[in-house]
GROMACS .gro file of C-alpha atoms in nm:
model
  344
    1MET     CA    1   4.279  -6.153  -6.672
    2PRO     CA    2   4.016  -6.005  -6.441
    3GLU     CA    3   3.943  -5.637  -6.493
    4ALA     CA    4   3.897  -5.364  -6.233
    5LEU     CA    5   3.781  -5.004  -6.259
    6ILE     CA    6   3.883  -4.774  -5.974
    7ILE     CA    7   3.695  -4.444  -5.957
    8GLY     CA    8   3.921  -4.186  -5.799
    9GLY     CA    9   4.213  -4.418  -5.858
   10THR     CA   10   4.491  -4.160  -5.834
   11GLY     CA   11   4.427  -4.078  -5.467
   12LEU     CA   12   4.546  -4.230  -5.141
   13VAL     CA   13   4.320  -4.536  -5.142
   14GLY     CA   14   4.287  -4.576  -5.518
   15ARG     CA   15   4.659  -4.602  -5.586
   16ALA     CA   16   4.702  -4.858  -5.307
   17VAL     CA   17   4.420  -5.071  -5.450
   18ALA     CA   18   4.564  -5.037  -5.801
   19ARG     CA   19   4.907  -5.153  -5.685
   20ARG     CA   20   4.757  -5.452  -5.504
   21LEU     CA   21   4.547  -5.564  -5.799
   22LEU     CA   22   4.819  -5.508  -6.059
   23ALA     CA   23   5.057  -5.720  -5.854
   24GLY     CA   24   4.790  -5.990  -5.850
   25GLY     CA   25   4.763  -6.000  -6.229
   26TRP     CA   26   4.457  -5.778  -6.276
   27THR     CA   27   4.397  -5.540  -6.563
   28VAL     CA   28   4.334  -5.205  -6.394
   29SER     CA   29   4.178  -4.880  -6.514
   30VAL     CA   30   4.167  -4.572  -6.292
   31THR     CA   31   3.970  -4.253  -6.331
   32GLY     CA   32   4.086  -3.907  -6.233
   33ARG     CA   33   4.102  -3.550  -6.357
   34ASP     CA   34   4.477  -3.521  -6.412
   35PRO     CA   35   4.701  -3.801  -6.542
   36ALA     CA   36   4.995  -3.632  -6.369
   37HIS     CA   37   4.846  -3.749  -6.037
   38LEU     CA   38   4.888  -4.115  -6.133
   39PRO     CA   39   5.205  -4.246  -5.964
   40SER     CA   40   5.472  -4.342  -6.216
   41ASP     CA   41   5.509  -4.693  -6.076
   42VAL     CA   42   5.134  -4.757  -6.113
   43ALA     CA   43   5.144  -4.639  -6.474
   44ALA     CA   44   5.455  -4.845  -6.544
   45ALA     CA   45   5.282  -5.153  -6.403
   46GLY     CA   46   5.015  -5.118  -6.670
   47ALA     CA   47   4.733  -4.915  -6.517
   48ARG     CA   48   4.518  -4.735  -6.774
   49PHE     CA   49   4.427  -4.374  -6.687
   50VAL     CA   50   4.084  -4.247  -6.794
   51ALA     CA   51   4.004  -3.878  -6.758
   52ALA     CA   52   3.662  -3.860  -6.594
   53ASP     CA   53   3.494  -3.624  -6.351
   54ARG     CA   54   3.316  -3.810  -6.070
   55ASP     CA   55   2.984  -3.640  -6.148
   56ASP     CA   56   2.996  -3.698  -6.525
   57ALA     CA   57   2.773  -3.999  -6.594
   58GLU     CA   58   2.879  -4.031  -6.958
   59ALA     CA   59   3.249  -4.022  -6.873
   60LEU     CA   60   3.203  -4.287  -6.604
   61ALA     CA   61   3.008  -4.509  -6.842
   62ALA     CA   62   3.280  -4.472  -7.106
   63ALA     CA   63   3.544  -4.567  -6.849
   64ALA     CA   64   3.348  -4.878  -6.749
   65GLY     CA   65   3.298  -4.993  -7.108
   66ASP     CA   66   3.128  -5.332  -7.115
   67GLY     CA   67   3.167  -5.376  -6.741
   68ALA     CA   68   3.432  -5.484  -6.493
   69ASP     CA   69   3.486  -5.780  -6.267
   70LEU     CA   70   3.550  -5.534  -5.985
   71LEU     CA   71   3.427  -5.178  -5.944
   72VAL     CA   72   3.582  -4.968  -5.667
   73ASP     CA   73   3.455  -4.619  -5.585
   74CYS     CA   74   3.695  -4.425  -5.364
   75ILE     CA   75   3.515  -4.089  -5.394
   76CYS     CA   76   3.143  -4.156  -5.348
   77TYR     CA   77   3.026  -3.894  -5.099
   78THR     CA   78   2.655  -3.838  -5.169
   79ALA     CA   79   2.336  -4.022  -5.261
   80ALA     CA   80   2.342  -3.852  -5.603
   81GLN     CA   81   2.690  -3.988  -5.670
   82ALA     CA   82   2.577  -4.333  -5.557
   83GLU     CA   83   2.291  -4.315  -5.807
   84LEU     CA   84   2.546  -4.248  -6.082
   85LEU     CA   85   2.735  -4.557  -5.971
   86LEU     CA   86   2.438  -4.797  -5.996
   87PRO     CA   87   2.446  -4.851  -6.376
   88LEU     CA   88   2.814  -4.944  -6.351
   89ALA     CA   89   2.753  -5.168  -6.049
   90ARG     CA   90   2.485  -5.358  -6.241
   91GLN     CA   91   2.752  -5.457  -6.494
   92ALA     CA   92   3.015  -5.548  -6.233
   93THR     CA   93   3.065  -5.881  -6.059
   94SER     CA   94   3.156  -5.709  -5.733
   95THR     CA   95   3.149  -5.346  -5.618
   96ALA     CA   96   3.329  -5.183  -5.325
   97MET     CA   97   3.237  -4.837  -5.197
   98ILE     CA   98   3.475  -4.660  -4.959
   99SER     CA   99   3.269  -4.506  -4.681
  100THR     CA  100   3.385  -4.398  -4.333
  101LYS     CA  101   3.357  -4.478  -3.963
  102ALA     CA  102   3.225  -4.121  -3.924
  103VAL     CA  103   2.877  -4.263  -3.993
  104TYR     CA  104   2.859  -4.430  -3.649
  105VAL     CA  105   2.682  -4.271  -3.354
  106ASP     CA  106   2.683  -4.363  -2.986
  107ASP     CA  107   2.377  -4.402  -2.763
  108ALA     CA  108   2.349  -4.023  -2.735
  109GLY     CA  109   2.366  -3.970  -3.112
  110ARG     CA  110   2.721  -3.832  -3.104
  111HIS     CA  111   2.959  -3.903  -3.393
  112THR     CA  112   3.327  -3.840  -3.458
  113ASN     CA  113   3.259  -3.488  -3.590
  114SER     CA  114   3.037  -3.385  -3.297
  115ASP     CA  115   3.147  -3.110  -3.058
  116ILE     CA  116   3.146  -3.372  -2.781
  117PRO     CA  117   3.328  -3.695  -2.878
  118PRO     CA  118   3.120  -4.014  -2.893
  119ARG     CA  119   3.146  -4.271  -2.616
  120PHE     CA  120   3.119  -4.622  -2.752
  121ALA     CA  121   3.081  -4.916  -2.514
  122GLY     CA  122   3.365  -5.106  -2.681
  123PRO     CA  123   3.498  -5.191  -3.027
  124VAL     CA  124   3.247  -5.065  -3.284
  125THR     CA  125   3.083  -5.335  -3.494
  126GLU     CA  126   2.901  -5.292  -3.825
  127GLN     CA  127   2.571  -5.320  -3.634
  128GLN     CA  128   2.637  -4.994  -3.446
  129PRO     CA  129   2.366  -4.731  -3.520
  130THR     CA  130   2.455  -4.463  -3.774
  131MET     CA  131   2.362  -4.103  -3.842
  132ALA     CA  132   2.040  -4.037  -4.029
  133PRO     CA  133   2.098  -3.997  -4.404
  134GLY     CA  134   2.127  -3.634  -4.516
  135THR     CA  135   2.178  -3.415  -4.819
  136MET     CA  136   2.337  -3.106  -4.663
  137ASP     CA  137   2.687  -2.997  -4.770
  138TYR     CA  138   2.895  -3.316  -4.747
  139ASN     CA  139   3.209  -3.111  -4.689
  140SER     CA  140   3.097  -3.013  -4.340
  141ARG     CA  141   3.114  -3.163  -3.992
  142GLU     CA  142   2.748  -3.263  -3.980
  143GLY     CA  143   2.714  -3.332  -4.350
  144TYR     CA  144   3.006  -3.566  -4.413
  145GLY     CA  145   2.878  -3.871  -4.227
  146ALA     CA  146   2.511  -3.805  -4.309
  147ASN     CA  147   2.582  -3.795  -4.683
  148LYS     CA  148   2.793  -4.110  -4.664
  149VAL     CA  149   2.501  -4.287  -4.495
  150ALA     CA  150   2.269  -4.171  -4.773
  151ALA     CA  151   2.511  -4.302  -5.035
  152GLU     CA  152   2.540  -4.634  -4.853
  153HIS     CA  153   2.161  -4.672  -4.850
  154VAL     CA  154   2.132  -4.614  -5.224
  155LEU     CA  155   2.387  -4.883  -5.300
  156LEU     CA  156   2.280  -5.141  -5.043
  157ASP     CA  157   1.909  -5.096  -5.116
  158SER     CA  158   1.977  -5.179  -5.481
  159GLY     CA  159   2.025  -5.544  -5.389
  160LEU     CA  160   2.345  -5.556  -5.594
  161PRO     CA  161   2.663  -5.726  -5.466
  162VAL     CA  162   2.799  -5.406  -5.311
  163THR     CA  163   3.036  -5.408  -5.015
  164VAL     CA  164   3.052  -5.088  -4.811
  165LEU     CA  165   3.391  -5.045  -4.644
  166ARG     CA  166   3.418  -4.821  -4.339
  167PRO     CA  167   3.779  -4.723  -4.264
  168SER     CA  168   3.895  -4.498  -3.981
  169LYS     CA  169   4.195  -4.263  -3.998
  170ILE     CA  170   4.356  -4.365  -4.329
  171HIS     CA  171   4.732  -4.341  -4.372
  172GLY     CA  172   4.964  -4.408  -4.661
  173GLU     CA  173   5.164  -4.261  -4.947
  174GLY     CA  174   4.967  -3.994  -5.132
  175ASN     CA  175   4.764  -3.871  -4.835
  176LEU     CA  176   4.683  -3.503  -4.889
  177MET     CA  177   4.645  -3.461  -4.512
  178PRO     CA  178   4.918  -3.687  -4.370
  179ARG     CA  179   4.859  -3.692  -3.994
  180GLU     CA  180   5.197  -3.858  -3.938
  181TRP     CA  181   5.355  -3.524  -4.024
  182TYR     CA  182   5.274  -3.414  -3.668
  183PHE     CA  183   5.554  -3.643  -3.544
  184VAL     CA  184   5.764  -3.662  -3.863
  185LYS     CA  185   5.831  -3.287  -3.861
  186ARG     CA  186   5.921  -3.291  -3.493
  187ALA     CA  187   6.165  -3.576  -3.553
  188LEU     CA  188   6.319  -3.405  -3.857
  189ASP     CA  189   6.348  -3.080  -3.660
  190ARG     CA  190   6.531  -3.284  -3.396
  191ARG     CA  191   6.307  -3.176  -3.113
  192PRO     CA  192   6.463  -3.312  -2.792
  193VAL     CA  193   6.124  -3.355  -2.627
  194VAL     CA  194   5.779  -3.464  -2.739
  195LEU     CA  195   5.475  -3.358  -2.538
  196LEU     CA  196   5.167  -3.583  -2.538
  197THR     CA  197   4.831  -3.482  -2.397
  198ALA     CA  198   4.646  -3.723  -2.168
  199GLY     CA  199   4.964  -3.923  -2.128
  200GLY     CA  200   4.951  -4.015  -2.495
  201ALA     CA  201   4.651  -4.240  -2.431
  202GLY     CA  202   4.420  -4.095  -2.698
  203THR     CA  203   4.326  -4.351  -2.965
  204ASP     CA  204   4.147  -4.322  -3.299
  205HIS     CA  205   4.186  -4.646  -3.493
  206THR     CA  206   4.422  -4.627  -3.790
  207SER     CA  207   4.359  -4.771  -4.138
  208ALA     CA  208   4.653  -4.833  -4.370
  209ALA     CA  209   4.567  -4.783  -4.736
  210THR     CA  210   4.759  -5.103  -4.808
  211ASN     CA  211   4.545  -5.296  -4.559
  212LEU     CA  212   4.233  -5.144  -4.711
  213ALA     CA  213   4.354  -5.262  -5.052
  214ALA     CA  214   4.398  -5.615  -4.918
  215LEU     CA  215   4.037  -5.610  -4.799
  216VAL     CA  216   3.919  -5.484  -5.139
  217GLN     CA  217   4.086  -5.785  -5.299
  218VAL     CA  218   3.892  -6.015  -5.064
  219VAL     CA  219   3.571  -5.840  -5.166
  220ALA     CA  220   3.661  -5.896  -5.532
  221GLU     CA  221   3.704  -6.267  -5.471
  222ARG     CA  222   3.389  -6.299  -5.258
  223PRO     CA  223   3.116  -6.075  -5.404
  224GLY     CA  224   2.830  -5.994  -5.172
  225ARG     CA  225   2.603  -5.730  -5.023
  226ARG     CA  226   2.752  -5.632  -4.690
  227ILE     CA  227   2.917  -5.371  -4.467
  228LEU     CA  228   3.271  -5.421  -4.336
  229ASN     CA  229   3.487  -5.218  -4.103
  230ALA     CA  230   3.832  -5.158  -4.251
  231ALA     CA  231   4.110  -5.085  -4.003
  232ASP     CA  232   4.456  -5.197  -3.901
  233PRO     CA  233   4.496  -5.514  -3.691
  234ASP     CA  234   4.608  -5.299  -3.397
  235ALA     CA  235   4.481  -4.965  -3.266
  236PRO     CA  236   4.786  -4.773  -3.140
  237ASP     CA  237   4.750  -4.475  -2.910
  238GLY     CA  238   4.935  -4.147  -2.952
  239LEU     CA  239   5.234  -4.265  -2.749
  240ALA     CA  240   5.279  -4.577  -2.964
  241ILE     CA  241   5.244  -4.376  -3.285
  242SER     CA  242   5.500  -4.118  -3.171
  243ARG     CA  243   5.749  -4.395  -3.093
  244ALA     CA  244   5.692  -4.574  -3.425
  245VAL     CA  245   5.742  -4.257  -3.628
  246ALA     CA  246   6.045  -4.136  -3.433
  247ALA     CA  247   6.216  -4.474  -3.468
  248MET     CA  248   6.153  -4.476  -3.842
  249VAL     CA  249   6.304  -4.128  -3.882
  250GLY     CA  250   6.602  -4.232  -3.667
  251HIS     CA  251   6.538  -3.986  -3.386
  252GLU     CA  252   6.509  -4.017  -3.010
  253TRP     CA  253   6.335  -3.774  -2.777
  254ARG     CA  254   6.230  -3.748  -2.416
  255GLU     CA  255   5.861  -3.814  -2.367
  256VAL     CA  256   5.664  -3.574  -2.148
  257LEU     CA  257   5.326  -3.728  -2.071
  258LEU     CA  258   5.090  -3.446  -1.984
  259ASP     CA  259   4.795  -3.463  -1.747
  260GLU     CA  260   4.481  -3.251  -1.724
  261ALA     CA  261   4.673  -2.971  -1.549
  262ALA     CA  262   4.864  -2.891  -1.869
  263PRO     CA  263   4.749  -2.600  -2.090
  264ARG     CA  264   4.465  -2.693  -2.324
  265GLY     CA  265   4.583  -2.799  -2.668
  266LEU     CA  266   4.942  -2.861  -2.567
  267GLY     CA  267   5.062  -3.197  -2.696
  268GLU     CA  268   4.730  -3.267  -2.870
  269HIS     CA  269   4.812  -3.500  -3.159
  270PRO     CA  270   4.579  -3.594  -3.448
  271TRP     CA  271   4.482  -3.930  -3.293
  272HIS     CA  272   4.385  -3.782  -2.957
  273THR     CA  273   4.039  -3.927  -2.901
  274VAL     CA  274   3.918  -3.997  -2.550
  275PRO     CA  275   3.727  -4.222  -2.500
  276PRO     CA  276   3.908  -4.428  -2.766
  277ILE     CA  277   3.747  -4.526  -3.095
  278VAL     CA  278   3.832  -4.878  -3.208
  279LEU     CA  279   3.664  -5.068  -3.493
  280ASP     CA  280   3.577  -5.436  -3.456
  281MET     CA  281   3.736  -5.625  -3.747
  282GLY     CA  282   3.575  -5.964  -3.682
  283ALA     CA  283   3.351  -5.959  -3.990
  284ALA     CA  284   3.643  -5.887  -4.224
  285TYR     CA  285   3.857  -6.163  -4.072
  286ALA     CA  286   3.567  -6.409  -4.103
  287LEU     CA  287   3.555  -6.330  -4.475
  288GLY     CA  288   3.923  -6.417  -4.516
  289TYR     CA  289   4.091  -6.077  -4.477
  290GLN     CA  290   4.461  -6.090  -4.393
  291PRO     CA  291   4.619  -5.750  -4.322
  292VAL     CA  292   4.949  -5.655  -4.480
  293GLY     CA  293   5.083  -5.552  -4.140
  294ASP     CA  294   5.025  -5.361  -3.819
  295TYR     CA  295   5.051  -4.984  -3.787
  296ALA     CA  296   5.424  -4.975  -3.711
  297THR     CA  297   5.488  -5.175  -4.029
  298THR     CA  298   5.249  -5.008  -4.271
  299VAL     CA  299   5.314  -4.650  -4.158
  300ALA     CA  300   5.653  -4.676  -4.332
  301ASP     CA  301   5.474  -4.585  -4.656
  302SER     CA  302   5.371  -4.247  -4.514
  303VAL     CA  303   5.689  -4.171  -4.326
  304HIS     CA  304   5.933  -4.248  -4.608
  305TRP     CA  305   5.719  -4.059  -4.859
  306LEU     CA  306   5.708  -3.752  -4.633
  307VAL     CA  307   6.078  -3.760  -4.548
  308ASN     CA  308   6.182  -3.799  -4.912
  309GLY     CA  309   5.950  -3.525  -5.034
  310CYS     CA  310   5.979  -3.262  -4.761
  311ARG     CA  311   6.163  -2.932  -4.789
  312PHE     CA  312   6.387  -2.761  -4.534
  313ASP     CA  313   6.333  -2.390  -4.489
  314GLY     CA  314   6.363  -2.281  -4.128
  315GLY     CA  315   6.269  -2.634  -4.033
  316ALA     CA  316   6.111  -2.927  -4.214
  317GLN     CA  317   5.821  -2.826  -4.442
  318LEU     CA  318   5.548  -3.042  -4.593
  319PRO     CA  319   5.597  -3.157  -4.952
  320PRO     CA  320   5.428  -2.919  -5.200
  321GLY     CA  321   5.058  -2.968  -5.267
  322LEU     CA  322   4.965  -3.112  -4.929
  323ASP     CA  323   4.719  -2.967  -4.679
  324MET     CA  324   4.929  -2.728  -4.473
  325ALA     CA  325   4.622  -2.556  -4.326
  326SER     CA  326   4.529  -2.865  -4.123
  327PHE     CA  327   4.856  -2.831  -3.928
  328ARG     CA  328   4.820  -2.462  -3.849
  329GLY     CA  329   4.913  -2.405  -3.484
  330ARG     CA  330   5.033  -2.764  -3.439
  331PHE     CA  331   5.401  -2.677  -3.417
  332ASP     CA  332   5.417  -2.403  -3.154
  333TYR     CA  333   5.759  -2.498  -3.028
  334ALA     CA  334   5.788  -2.172  -2.833
  335ALA     CA  335   5.480  -2.259  -2.626
  336GLU     CA  336   5.616  -2.609  -2.565
  337ASP     CA  337   5.955  -2.476  -2.457
  338ASP     CA  338   5.795  -2.217  -2.231
  339TYR     CA  339   5.585  -2.483  -2.060
  340LEU     CA  340   5.886  -2.708  -2.012
  341ALA     CA  341   6.090  -2.419  -1.869
  342ARG     CA  342   5.814  -2.342  -1.617
  343LEU     CA  343   5.777  -2.711  -1.538
  344SER     CA  344   6.144  -2.745  -1.450
   0.00000   0.00000   0.00000
């Protein structure tokens, strides 16, 4: 059976890739720091957990053993980490590195973490210019994309069969910052109305972890040195996402589509990006990629996981261990009700 090593295999993307490969008859090893983070179904399917810190070269080498048919790195953020990956990639038949669409810049040099949103002429292809490589703190607005670019360069310049995958807003079971919670909580709290800024037209392309896993399998079967966008077959706007989530939770609400006269921040959902950001998926399709499903289908993984794991204490609360800070101020129901009262 073919063998795969997934670095950072207990996280959002890693567990989806592991499930896909295990179902396809692969032998799968995953690295992580805590075996408790490996989903029980992945372990039961035969995945081997290897305790290894991402920056520990010896631990990574031990995990790789004599080499793998497929090497997947879900947590390569810097050029230094890419350098640590090279010895393993030299032993692998195919390597996939999970990067990000945050590397792209528009004609004015603006990227997705800029103060002013980028304005792309249309769907973003892999030929779109990127940020300059950098070595500043990767856990920062300016440093995240710049460090990813630097890591990409190290791997692609090696000449090895490395595929760089650039997803957009990833969703799926195990997401520490599940954006769908913005609408899931409102549906669970039985809010009668949902407010959407800019008429709900904001769009930031979604990327299901299960679709990303399907693309990784294509990369495994067709080794090569390349860059591929990795996003869902559709790019729903905020209105479409709110409807998909509400329907899945079994809730109906009245939609209030706000215009520019509404108070700033009111109804601003996590996918609110204007102008829209959409990734061109032509290169992936040409390689043989077939997505698992569109957003409304694949988002079920996130929604069911959140609903089953949430707590109720004065309203629906995120499952323990998830990033509550990212939703601070996102559920000001009093402000919404006050606006609606004044509107009527």
